[in-house]
PDB file of C-alpha atoms in Angstrom:
ATOM      1  CA  MET J  34    -152.308 -66.009 -67.141  1.00  0.00           C
ATOM      2  CA  SER J  35    -149.985 -65.021 -69.981  1.00  0.00           C
ATOM      3  CA  ARG J  36    -149.057 -61.366 -70.250  1.00  0.00           C
ATOM      4  CA  THR J  37    -149.595 -59.280 -73.325  1.00  0.00           C
ATOM      5  CA  VAL J  38    -146.313 -57.687 -74.370  1.00  0.00           C
ATOM      6  CA  TYR J  39    -145.335 -55.156 -77.019  1.00  0.00           C
ATOM      7  CA  LEU J  40    -142.717 -55.998 -79.646  1.00  0.00           C
ATOM      8  CA  ASN J  41    -141.842 -53.844 -82.653  1.00  0.00           C
ATOM      9  CA  GLY J  42    -145.285 -52.291 -83.063  1.00  0.00           C
ATOM     10  CA  GLU J  43    -147.419 -55.298 -82.143  1.00  0.00           C
ATOM     11  CA  TYR J  44    -149.194 -56.484 -78.998  1.00  0.00           C
ATOM     12  CA  MET J  45    -148.945 -60.240 -78.518  1.00  0.00           C
ATOM     13  CA  PRO J  46    -148.923 -63.004 -75.872  1.00  0.00           C
ATOM     14  CA  GLU J  47    -145.536 -63.185 -74.170  1.00  0.00           C
ATOM     15  CA  GLY J  48    -144.977 -66.736 -75.424  1.00  0.00           C
ATOM     16  CA  GLU J  49    -145.191 -65.564 -79.030  1.00  0.00           C
ATOM     17  CA  ALA J  50    -142.699 -62.691 -78.709  1.00  0.00           C
ATOM     18  CA  LYS J  51    -139.390 -63.527 -80.397  1.00  0.00           C
ATOM     19  CA  VAL J  52    -136.188 -61.537 -80.937  1.00  0.00           C
ATOM     20  CA  SER J  53    -133.440 -62.497 -83.398  1.00  0.00           C
ATOM     21  CA  ILE J  54    -130.286 -64.187 -82.103  1.00  0.00           C
ATOM     22  CA  PHE J  55    -128.421 -61.461 -84.033  1.00  0.00           C
ATOM     23  CA  ASP J  56    -130.033 -58.649 -82.049  1.00  0.00           C
ATOM     24  CA  ARG J  57    -127.264 -56.404 -80.724  1.00  0.00           C
ATOM     25  CA  GLY J  58    -128.919 -56.177 -77.331  1.00  0.00           C
ATOM     26  CA  PHE J  59    -128.349 -59.921 -76.992  1.00  0.00           C
ATOM     27  CA  LEU J  60    -124.869 -60.028 -78.545  1.00  0.00           C
ATOM     28  CA  MET J  61    -123.360 -56.681 -77.479  1.00  0.00           C
ATOM     29  CA  ALA J  62    -125.545 -55.295 -74.658  1.00  0.00           C
ATOM     30  CA  ASP J  63    -126.109 -52.558 -77.241  1.00  0.00           C
ATOM     31  CA  GLY J  64    -129.355 -51.231 -75.851  1.00  0.00           C
ATOM     32  CA  VAL J  65    -130.988 -48.905 -73.364  1.00  0.00           C
ATOM     33  CA  TYR J  66    -133.899 -49.346 -71.007  1.00  0.00           C
ATOM     34  CA  GLU J  67    -136.308 -47.629 -68.639  1.00  0.00           C
ATOM     35  CA  VAL J  68    -138.623 -48.847 -65.893  1.00  0.00           C
ATOM     36  CA  THR J  69    -141.756 -46.883 -65.084  1.00  0.00           C
ATOM     37  CA  SER J  70    -143.798 -47.657 -61.986  1.00  0.00           C
ATOM     38  CA  VAL J  71    -147.566 -47.973 -62.008  1.00  0.00           C
ATOM     39  CA  LEU J  72    -149.596 -47.046 -58.933  1.00  0.00           C
ATOM     40  CA  ASP J  73    -153.379 -47.211 -58.857  1.00  0.00           C
ATOM     41  CA  GLY J  74    -153.330 -47.885 -62.591  1.00  0.00           C
ATOM     42  CA  LYS J  75    -151.425 -44.693 -63.386  1.00  0.00           C
ATOM     43  CA  LEU J  76    -147.874 -44.045 -64.605  1.00  0.00           C
ATOM     44  CA  ILE J  77    -145.417 -42.453 -62.179  1.00  0.00           C
ATOM     45  CA  ASP J  78    -142.903 -39.902 -63.557  1.00  0.00           C
ATOM     46  CA  PHE J  79    -143.488 -41.012 -67.165  1.00  0.00           C
ATOM     47  CA  GLU J  80    -142.274 -37.749 -68.675  1.00  0.00           C
ATOM     48  CA  GLY J  81    -138.985 -37.934 -66.796  1.00  0.00           C
ATOM     49  CA  HIS J  82    -138.369 -41.486 -67.992  1.00  0.00           C
ATOM     50  CA  ALA J  83    -139.230 -40.515 -71.582  1.00  0.00           C
ATOM     51  CA  VAL J  84    -136.799 -37.573 -71.509  1.00  0.00           C
ATOM     52  CA  ARG J  85    -134.007 -39.728 -70.075  1.00  0.00           C
ATOM     53  CA  LEU J  86    -134.703 -42.425 -72.678  1.00  0.00           C
ATOM     54  CA  GLU J  87    -134.239 -39.889 -75.462  1.00  0.00           C
ATOM     55  CA  ARG J  88    -131.000 -38.735 -73.862  1.00  0.00           C
ATOM     56  CA  SER J  89    -129.661 -42.301 -73.608  1.00  0.00           C
ATOM     57  CA  LEU J  90    -130.519 -42.947 -77.255  1.00  0.00           C
ATOM     58  CA  ASN J  91    -128.843 -39.725 -78.353  1.00  0.00           C
ATOM     59  CA  GLU J  92    -125.684 -40.413 -76.327  1.00  0.00           C
ATOM     60  CA  LEU J  93    -125.327 -43.774 -78.098  1.00  0.00           C
ATOM     61  CA  ASP J  94    -126.324 -42.434 -81.527  1.00  0.00           C
ATOM     62  CA  MET J  95    -129.187 -44.933 -81.540  1.00  0.00           C
ATOM     63  CA  ALA J  96    -132.374 -44.396 -83.525  1.00  0.00           C
ATOM     64  CA  SER J  97    -135.706 -44.312 -81.687  1.00  0.00           C
ATOM     65  CA  PRO J  98    -138.376 -46.530 -83.248  1.00  0.00           C
ATOM     66  CA  ILE J  99    -141.259 -44.655 -81.625  1.00  0.00           C
ATOM     67  CA  SER J 100    -142.380 -41.139 -80.758  1.00  0.00           C
ATOM     68  CA  MET J 101    -142.772 -40.204 -77.119  1.00  0.00           C
ATOM     69  CA  ASP J 102    -146.515 -39.619 -77.583  1.00  0.00           C
ATOM     70  CA  ASP J 103    -146.948 -43.087 -79.068  1.00  0.00           C
ATOM     71  CA  LEU J 104    -144.782 -44.535 -76.315  1.00  0.00           C
ATOM     72  CA  LEU J 105    -147.144 -43.119 -73.707  1.00  0.00           C
ATOM     73  CA  GLU J 106    -150.087 -44.780 -75.445  1.00  0.00           C
ATOM     74  CA  VAL J 107    -148.246 -48.123 -75.510  1.00  0.00           C
ATOM     75  CA  HIS J 108    -147.639 -47.862 -71.761  1.00  0.00           C
ATOM     76  CA  ARG J 109    -151.293 -47.099 -71.113  1.00  0.00           C
ATOM     77  CA  GLU J 110    -152.478 -49.891 -73.369  1.00  0.00           C
ATOM     78  CA  LEU J 111    -150.234 -52.439 -71.637  1.00  0.00           C
ATOM     79  CA  VAL J 112    -151.596 -51.319 -68.266  1.00  0.00           C
ATOM     80  CA  ARG J 113    -155.121 -51.841 -69.622  1.00  0.00           C
ATOM     81  CA  LEU J 114    -154.496 -55.157 -71.387  1.00  0.00           C
ATOM     82  CA  ASN J 115    -152.729 -56.673 -68.372  1.00  0.00           C
ATOM     83  CA  ASP J 116    -155.040 -55.110 -65.782  1.00  0.00           C
ATOM     84  CA  ILE J 117    -152.138 -53.607 -63.839  1.00  0.00           C
ATOM     85  CA  VAL J 118    -153.089 -51.720 -60.692  1.00  0.00           C
ATOM     86  CA  ASP J 119    -149.647 -51.632 -59.049  1.00  0.00           C
ATOM     87  CA  GLY J 120    -146.535 -52.720 -60.863  1.00  0.00           C
ATOM     88  CA  MET J 121    -143.917 -51.737 -63.404  1.00  0.00           C
ATOM     89  CA  ILE J 122    -143.450 -51.426 -67.139  1.00  0.00           C
ATOM     90  CA  TYR J 123    -140.065 -52.423 -68.540  1.00  0.00           C
ATOM     91  CA  LEU J 124    -138.991 -50.825 -71.829  1.00  0.00           C
ATOM     92  CA  GLN J 125    -135.943 -51.791 -73.879  1.00  0.00           C
ATOM     93  CA  ILE J 126    -134.651 -50.434 -77.171  1.00  0.00           C
ATOM     94  CA  THR J 127    -131.660 -51.997 -78.938  1.00  0.00           C
ATOM     95  CA  ARG J 128    -129.776 -51.130 -82.118  1.00  0.00           C
ATOM     96  CA  GLY J 129    -131.601 -53.965 -83.842  1.00  0.00           C
ATOM     97  CA  ALA J 130    -130.703 -57.203 -85.578  1.00  0.00           C
ATOM     98  CA  PRO J 131    -128.353 -57.043 -88.584  1.00  0.00           C
ATOM     99  CA  ASP J 132    -127.732 -60.098 -90.770  1.00  0.00           C
ATOM    100  CA  ASP J 133    -124.630 -61.112 -88.820  1.00  0.00           C
ATOM    101  CA  ARG J 134    -122.524 -60.231 -85.774  1.00  0.00           C
ATOM    102  CA  ASP J 135    -120.187 -57.273 -86.210  1.00  0.00           C
ATOM    103  CA  PHE J 136    -118.618 -54.723 -83.881  1.00  0.00           C
ATOM    104  CA  VAL J 137    -119.433 -51.955 -86.361  1.00  0.00           C
ATOM    105  CA  PHE J 138    -122.876 -50.386 -85.901  1.00  0.00           C
ATOM    106  CA  PRO J 139    -125.387 -51.369 -88.587  1.00  0.00           C
ATOM    107  CA  ASP J 140    -126.868 -48.678 -90.827  1.00  0.00           C
ATOM    108  CA  PRO J 141    -130.059 -47.508 -89.015  1.00  0.00           C
ATOM    109  CA  ALA J 142    -131.679 -46.863 -92.398  1.00  0.00           C
ATOM    110  CA  LYS J 143    -131.377 -50.586 -93.167  1.00  0.00           C
ATOM    111  CA  VAL J 144    -131.601 -52.150 -89.683  1.00  0.00           C
ATOM    112  CA  PRO J 145    -134.478 -50.870 -87.540  1.00  0.00           C
ATOM    113  CA  SER J 146    -134.176 -50.659 -83.789  1.00  0.00           C
ATOM    114  CA  THR J 147    -135.825 -53.341 -81.673  1.00  0.00           C
ATOM    115  CA  ILE J 148    -138.342 -52.176 -79.064  1.00  0.00           C
ATOM    116  CA  VAL J 149    -139.804 -54.362 -76.330  1.00  0.00           C
ATOM    117  CA  LEU J 150    -142.149 -53.512 -73.461  1.00  0.00           C
ATOM    118  CA  PHE J 151    -143.673 -55.771 -70.833  1.00  0.00           C
ATOM    119  CA  THR J 152    -145.463 -55.351 -67.522  1.00  0.00           C
ATOM    120  CA  GLN J 153    -144.675 -56.723 -64.066  1.00  0.00           C
ATOM    121  CA  ASN J 154    -147.588 -57.036 -61.656  1.00  0.00           C
ATOM    122  CA  LYS J 155    -146.591 -55.917 -58.127  1.00  0.00           C
ATOM    123  CA  PRO J 156    -149.664 -55.648 -55.868  1.00  0.00           C
ATOM    124  CA  GLY J 157    -149.095 -53.266 -52.965  1.00  0.00           C
ATOM    125  CA  LEU J 158    -145.910 -51.845 -54.500  1.00  0.00           C
ATOM    126  CA  ALA J 159    -146.126 -48.621 -52.498  1.00  0.00           C
ATOM    127  CA  ASP J 160    -146.823 -50.480 -49.255  1.00  0.00           C
ATOM    128  CA  ASN J 161    -143.615 -52.507 -49.273  1.00  0.00           C
ATOM    129  CA  PRO J 162    -143.146 -53.701 -45.665  1.00  0.00           C
ATOM    130  CA  VAL J 163    -139.361 -53.483 -46.073  1.00  0.00           C
ATOM    131  CA  ALA J 164    -139.664 -49.686 -45.976  1.00  0.00           C
ATOM    132  CA  LYS J 165    -140.821 -49.921 -42.363  1.00  0.00           C
ATOM    133  CA  LYS J 166    -137.680 -51.758 -41.238  1.00  0.00           C
ATOM    134  CA  GLY J 167    -135.092 -50.504 -43.749  1.00  0.00           C
ATOM    135  CA  ILE J 168    -132.358 -52.319 -45.646  1.00  0.00           C
ATOM    136  CA  LYS J 169    -128.737 -53.245 -45.017  1.00  0.00           C
ATOM    137  CA  VAL J 170    -126.017 -52.433 -47.554  1.00  0.00           C
ATOM    138  CA  ILE J 171    -122.397 -53.437 -48.037  1.00  0.00           C
ATOM    139  CA  SER J 172    -119.729 -51.593 -50.020  1.00  0.00           C
ATOM    140  CA  ILE J 173    -118.004 -53.008 -53.081  1.00  0.00           C
ATOM    141  CA  GLU J 174    -115.547 -51.627 -55.630  1.00  0.00           C
ATOM    142  CA  ASP J 175    -117.210 -49.880 -58.574  1.00  0.00           C
ATOM    143  CA  GLN J 176    -115.989 -51.765 -61.642  1.00  0.00           C
ATOM    144  CA  ARG J 177    -118.529 -50.538 -64.182  1.00  0.00           C
ATOM    145  CA  TRP J 178    -117.780 -48.654 -67.402  1.00  0.00           C
ATOM    146  CA  GLY J 179    -117.385 -44.885 -67.230  1.00  0.00           C
ATOM    147  CA  ARG J 180    -120.716 -43.776 -68.762  1.00  0.00           C
ATOM    148  CA  ARG J 181    -123.104 -44.688 -65.966  1.00  0.00           C
ATOM    149  CA  ASP J 182    -125.259 -41.704 -66.865  1.00  0.00           C
ATOM    150  CA  ILE J 183    -126.527 -43.679 -69.879  1.00  0.00           C
ATOM    151  CA  LYS J 184    -129.132 -46.231 -68.816  1.00  0.00           C
ATOM    152  CA  THR J 185    -127.820 -49.197 -70.787  1.00  0.00           C
ATOM    153  CA  VAL J 186    -128.646 -52.887 -70.451  1.00  0.00           C
ATOM    154  CA  GLN J 187    -125.060 -53.605 -69.324  1.00  0.00           C
ATOM    155  CA  LEU J 188    -126.161 -54.821 -65.908  1.00  0.00           C
ATOM    156  CA  LEU J 189    -123.826 -57.733 -65.223  1.00  0.00           C
ATOM    157  CA  TYR J 190    -121.734 -56.027 -62.539  1.00  0.00           C
ATOM    158  CA  PRO J 191    -124.754 -54.541 -60.725  1.00  0.00           C
ATOM    159  CA  SER J 192    -126.211 -58.062 -60.716  1.00  0.00           C
ATOM    160  CA  MET J 193    -122.947 -59.400 -59.297  1.00  0.00           C
ATOM    161  CA  GLY J 194    -123.083 -56.663 -56.656  1.00  0.00           C
ATOM    162  CA  LYS J 195    -126.548 -57.723 -55.560  1.00  0.00           C
ATOM    163  CA  MET J 196    -125.326 -61.316 -55.306  1.00  0.00           C
ATOM    164  CA  MET J 197    -122.324 -60.188 -53.199  1.00  0.00           C
ATOM    165  CA  ALA J 198    -124.751 -58.418 -50.895  1.00  0.00           C
ATOM    166  CA  LYS J 199    -126.963 -61.476 -50.652  1.00  0.00           C
ATOM    167  CA  ALA J 200    -123.955 -63.696 -49.816  1.00  0.00           C
ATOM    168  CA  ALA J 201    -123.006 -61.239 -47.052  1.00  0.00           C
ATOM    169  CA  GLY J 202    -126.490 -61.299 -45.545  1.00  0.00           C
ATOM    170  CA  ALA J 203    -127.282 -57.776 -46.775  1.00  0.00           C
ATOM    171  CA  ASP J 204    -129.953 -56.402 -49.093  1.00  0.00           C
ATOM    172  CA  ASP J 205    -127.900 -54.378 -51.547  1.00  0.00           C
ATOM    173  CA  ALA J 206    -124.483 -52.898 -52.260  1.00  0.00           C
ATOM    174  CA  TRP J 207    -123.139 -49.369 -52.579  1.00  0.00           C
ATOM    175  CA  LEU J 208    -120.428 -48.942 -55.199  1.00  0.00           C
ATOM    176  CA  VAL J 209    -117.217 -47.162 -54.223  1.00  0.00           C
ATOM    177  CA  GLU J 210    -114.704 -45.480 -56.541  1.00  0.00           C
ATOM    178  CA  ASP J 211    -111.637 -43.510 -55.431  1.00  0.00           C
ATOM    179  CA  GLY J 212    -112.821 -43.812 -51.846  1.00  0.00           C
ATOM    180  CA  LYS J 213    -116.244 -42.263 -52.484  1.00  0.00           C
ATOM    181  CA  VAL J 214    -119.683 -43.803 -52.923  1.00  0.00           C
ATOM    182  CA  THR J 215    -121.004 -43.449 -56.479  1.00  0.00           C
ATOM    183  CA  GLU J 216    -124.447 -45.054 -56.117  1.00  0.00           C
ATOM    184  CA  GLY J 217    -126.222 -48.313 -55.353  1.00  0.00           C
ATOM    185  CA  THR J 218    -126.390 -51.246 -57.753  1.00  0.00           C
ATOM    186  CA  SER J 219    -129.729 -50.015 -59.131  1.00  0.00           C
ATOM    187  CA  ASN J 220    -130.424 -46.845 -57.173  1.00  0.00           C
ATOM    188  CA  ASN J 221    -129.044 -43.505 -56.015  1.00  0.00           C
ATOM    189  CA  ALA J 222    -127.522 -43.276 -52.512  1.00  0.00           C
ATOM    190  CA  TYR J 223    -128.000 -40.672 -49.773  1.00  0.00           C
ATOM    191  CA  ILE J 224    -126.975 -40.010 -46.186  1.00  0.00           C
ATOM    192  CA  VAL J 225    -128.468 -37.605 -43.655  1.00  0.00           C
ATOM    193  CA  LYS J 226    -126.367 -35.768 -41.070  1.00  0.00           C
ATOM    194  CA  GLY J 227    -127.693 -33.060 -38.793  1.00  0.00           C
ATOM    195  CA  GLY J 228    -130.863 -32.916 -40.854  1.00  0.00           C
ATOM    196  CA  LYS J 229    -128.897 -32.279 -44.090  1.00  0.00           C
ATOM    197  CA  ILE J 230    -129.445 -34.619 -47.045  1.00  0.00           C
ATOM    198  CA  ILE J 231    -126.167 -35.451 -48.810  1.00  0.00           C
ATOM    199  CA  THR J 232    -125.976 -37.194 -52.195  1.00  0.00           C
ATOM    200  CA  ARG J 233    -123.404 -37.349 -54.977  1.00  0.00           C
ATOM    201  CA  GLU J 234    -123.602 -34.604 -57.601  1.00  0.00           C
ATOM    202  CA  LEU J 235    -124.661 -35.444 -61.162  1.00  0.00           C
ATOM    203  CA  SER J 236    -121.939 -36.444 -63.627  1.00  0.00           C
ATOM    204  CA  ASN J 237    -121.081 -39.331 -65.949  1.00  0.00           C
ATOM    205  CA  ASP J 238    -120.250 -41.331 -62.795  1.00  0.00           C
ATOM    206  CA  ILE J 239    -123.871 -41.948 -61.762  1.00  0.00           C
ATOM    207  CA  LEU J 240    -127.285 -42.436 -63.296  1.00  0.00           C
ATOM    208  CA  HIS J 241    -129.351 -39.272 -63.374  1.00  0.00           C
ATOM    209  CA  GLY J 242    -132.194 -40.814 -61.408  1.00  0.00           C
ATOM    210  CA  ILE J 243    -135.734 -39.699 -62.218  1.00  0.00           C
ATOM    211  CA  THR J 244    -136.844 -40.486 -58.671  1.00  0.00           C
ATOM    212  CA  ARG J 245    -133.710 -38.710 -57.400  1.00  0.00           C
ATOM    213  CA  LYS J 246    -134.670 -35.532 -59.229  1.00  0.00           C
ATOM    214  CA  ALA J 247    -138.220 -35.579 -57.856  1.00  0.00           C
ATOM    215  CA  VAL J 248    -137.179 -36.425 -54.286  1.00  0.00           C
ATOM    216  CA  LEU J 249    -134.611 -33.614 -54.141  1.00  0.00           C
ATOM    217  CA  ARG J 250    -137.190 -31.155 -55.448  1.00  0.00           C
ATOM    218  CA  PHE J 251    -139.719 -32.276 -52.846  1.00  0.00           C
ATOM    219  CA  ALA J 252    -137.065 -32.077 -50.123  1.00  0.00           C
ATOM    220  CA  LYS J 253    -136.222 -28.480 -51.016  1.00  0.00           C
ATOM    221  CA  GLU J 254    -139.920 -27.564 -51.181  1.00  0.00           C
ATOM    222  CA  ALA J 255    -140.273 -29.016 -47.669  1.00  0.00           C
ATOM    223  CA  GLN J 256    -137.444 -26.707 -46.501  1.00  0.00           C
ATOM    224  CA  MET J 257    -134.987 -29.587 -46.085  1.00  0.00           C
ATOM    225  CA  GLU J 258    -131.319 -28.793 -46.687  1.00  0.00           C
ATOM    226  CA  VAL J 259    -129.687 -30.639 -49.588  1.00  0.00           C
ATOM    227  CA  GLU J 260    -125.963 -30.846 -50.379  1.00  0.00           C
ATOM    228  CA  GLU J 261    -124.836 -32.514 -53.596  1.00  0.00           C
ATOM    229  CA  ARG J 262    -121.341 -33.909 -53.036  1.00  0.00           C
ATOM    230  CA  SER J 263    -119.505 -37.190 -52.686  1.00  0.00           C
ATOM    231  CA  PHE J 264    -119.265 -39.015 -49.371  1.00  0.00           C
ATOM    232  CA  THR J 265    -117.258 -41.950 -48.017  1.00  0.00           C
ATOM    233  CA  ILE J 266    -118.423 -45.195 -46.476  1.00  0.00           C
ATOM    234  CA  GLU J 267    -116.942 -44.025 -43.159  1.00  0.00           C
ATOM    235  CA  GLU J 268    -119.014 -40.861 -43.370  1.00  0.00           C
ATOM    236  CA  ALA J 269    -122.081 -42.947 -44.138  1.00  0.00           C
ATOM    237  CA  GLN J 270    -121.437 -45.156 -41.114  1.00  0.00           C
ATOM    238  CA  GLY J 271    -121.370 -42.047 -38.936  1.00  0.00           C
ATOM    239  CA  ALA J 272    -124.518 -40.569 -40.446  1.00  0.00           C
ATOM    240  CA  ASP J 273    -127.810 -40.186 -38.611  1.00  0.00           C
ATOM    241  CA  GLU J 274    -129.656 -42.048 -41.343  1.00  0.00           C
ATOM    242  CA  ALA J 275    -129.436 -43.023 -45.002  1.00  0.00           C
ATOM    243  CA  PHE J 276    -131.657 -44.051 -47.870  1.00  0.00           C
ATOM    244  CA  ILE J 277    -131.795 -44.973 -51.547  1.00  0.00           C
ATOM    245  CA  THR J 278    -134.159 -43.937 -54.334  1.00  0.00           C
ATOM    246  CA  SER J 279    -135.271 -45.672 -57.523  1.00  0.00           C
ATOM    247  CA  ALA J 280    -138.373 -46.041 -59.678  1.00  0.00           C
ATOM    248  CA  SER J 281    -139.293 -49.357 -58.052  1.00  0.00           C
ATOM    249  CA  THR J 282    -138.344 -48.708 -54.401  1.00  0.00           C
ATOM    250  CA  PHE J 283    -139.263 -44.997 -54.328  1.00  0.00           C
ATOM    251  CA  VAL J 284    -137.531 -43.863 -51.094  1.00  0.00           C
ATOM    252  CA  MET J 285    -136.108 -46.810 -49.144  1.00  0.00           C
ATOM    253  CA  PRO J 286    -134.428 -46.280 -45.740  1.00  0.00           C
ATOM    254  CA  VAL J 287    -130.967 -47.771 -45.141  1.00  0.00           C
ATOM    255  CA  VAL J 288    -130.328 -48.825 -41.536  1.00  0.00           C
ATOM    256  CA  GLU J 289    -126.915 -50.511 -41.768  1.00  0.00           C
ATOM    257  CA  VAL J 290    -123.752 -49.881 -43.825  1.00  0.00           C
ATOM    258  CA  ASP J 291    -120.989 -52.514 -43.801  1.00  0.00           C
ATOM    259  CA  GLY J 292    -122.234 -53.860 -40.474  1.00  0.00           C
ATOM    260  CA  ALA J 293    -122.505 -50.463 -38.744  1.00  0.00           C
ATOM    261  CA  LYS J 294    -126.000 -49.530 -37.599  1.00  0.00           C
ATOM    262  CA  LEU J 295    -127.158 -46.006 -38.356  1.00  0.00           C
ATOM    263  CA  GLY J 296    -128.830 -44.221 -35.460  1.00  0.00           C
ATOM    264  CA  ASP J 297    -130.909 -46.715 -33.523  1.00  0.00           C
ATOM    265  CA  GLY J 298    -130.994 -49.145 -36.446  1.00  0.00           C
ATOM    266  CA  THR J 299    -134.475 -48.172 -37.631  1.00  0.00           C
ATOM    267  CA  PRO J 300    -135.664 -45.941 -40.502  1.00  0.00           C
ATOM    268  CA  GLY J 301    -134.974 -42.284 -39.745  1.00  0.00           C
ATOM    269  CA  PRO J 302    -137.480 -39.417 -39.837  1.00  0.00           C
ATOM    270  CA  VAL J 303    -136.093 -37.736 -42.974  1.00  0.00           C
ATOM    271  CA  ALA J 304    -136.262 -40.857 -45.149  1.00  0.00           C
ATOM    272  CA  THR J 305    -139.651 -41.785 -43.740  1.00  0.00           C
ATOM    273  CA  ARG J 306    -141.091 -38.337 -44.428  1.00  0.00           C
ATOM    274  CA  LEU J 307    -139.562 -38.138 -47.917  1.00  0.00           C
ATOM    275  CA  ARG J 308    -141.144 -41.474 -48.822  1.00  0.00           C
ATOM    276  CA  GLU J 309    -144.521 -40.180 -47.697  1.00  0.00           C
ATOM    277  CA  ILE J 310    -144.120 -36.931 -49.644  1.00  0.00           C
ATOM    278  CA  TYR J 311    -142.856 -38.647 -52.789  1.00  0.00           C
ATOM    279  CA  LEU J 312    -145.714 -41.149 -52.931  1.00  0.00           C
ATOM    280  CA  GLU J 313    -148.324 -38.499 -52.163  1.00  0.00           C
ATOM    281  CA  GLU J 314    -147.075 -35.983 -54.717  1.00  0.00           C
ATOM    282  CA  SER J 315    -146.253 -38.536 -57.411  1.00  0.00           C
ATOM    283  CA  LEU J 316    -149.729 -40.013 -57.241  1.00  0.00           C
ATOM    284  CA  LYS J 317    -151.193 -36.534 -57.670  1.00  0.00           C
ATOM    285  CA  ALA J 318    -149.143 -36.030 -60.838  1.00  0.00           C
ATOM    286  CA  ALA J 319    -149.521 -39.601 -62.193  1.00  0.00           C
ATOM    287  CA  ILE J 320    -151.025 -40.015 -65.674  1.00  0.00           C
TER     288      ILE J 320
END
């Protein structure tokens, strides 16, 4: 069955949605995006995603075509129209489609931003069986641009990283710069040593993950020790356990780093408990 999508103020069948070939998202990767999970028909961490979206737009001097209140209603309407119980809503805003290709930004008063939203149906999203066995990661050089804190649609290198991991028989890749792990291809990275959760501090080097923020708050509320600092792949290989966080994987245990098993090679107690807490608390706060 065809999905109903949202494009520039209108709901329409996905096959009817068209974007200009001159759209700067297509030509220049000049756009930002967010992904919000849906569990039991409700939006998870919507406010956090909306705040980060506004920040990304502001950092790129890009006009927003919609208010945050109206954006919430669009999300809810797409959930209703597509009968989404568990899944995700993808949102993308670009600088729009001028009359021709040009490196110079178009005048936002003359060229409106393009906004697109669509749903992805993912039954049983919170019950992903992979979380019970954990994932394997490899390390690769971080070759992305320097403003990773802005959630742009420039996702070619992260996609290449996932393909490198697949070719190596792993599930994902951790990016390494100056000898230290920055983050995963589409997630934040953590290790656990002696019960202490260690993850890179916020800066322009990593995405300010919405799930990251919530998980660290829940960890501190549960009296878990958290240290925000960089760590090496060697330190990760010697850790008791590790995990990643993102809007679509929530808290996902990591059981192997560059071929080295962590602990006994199964999901550790900290990651397992944090996943339980995150899902429980996020569902309580879902809207």
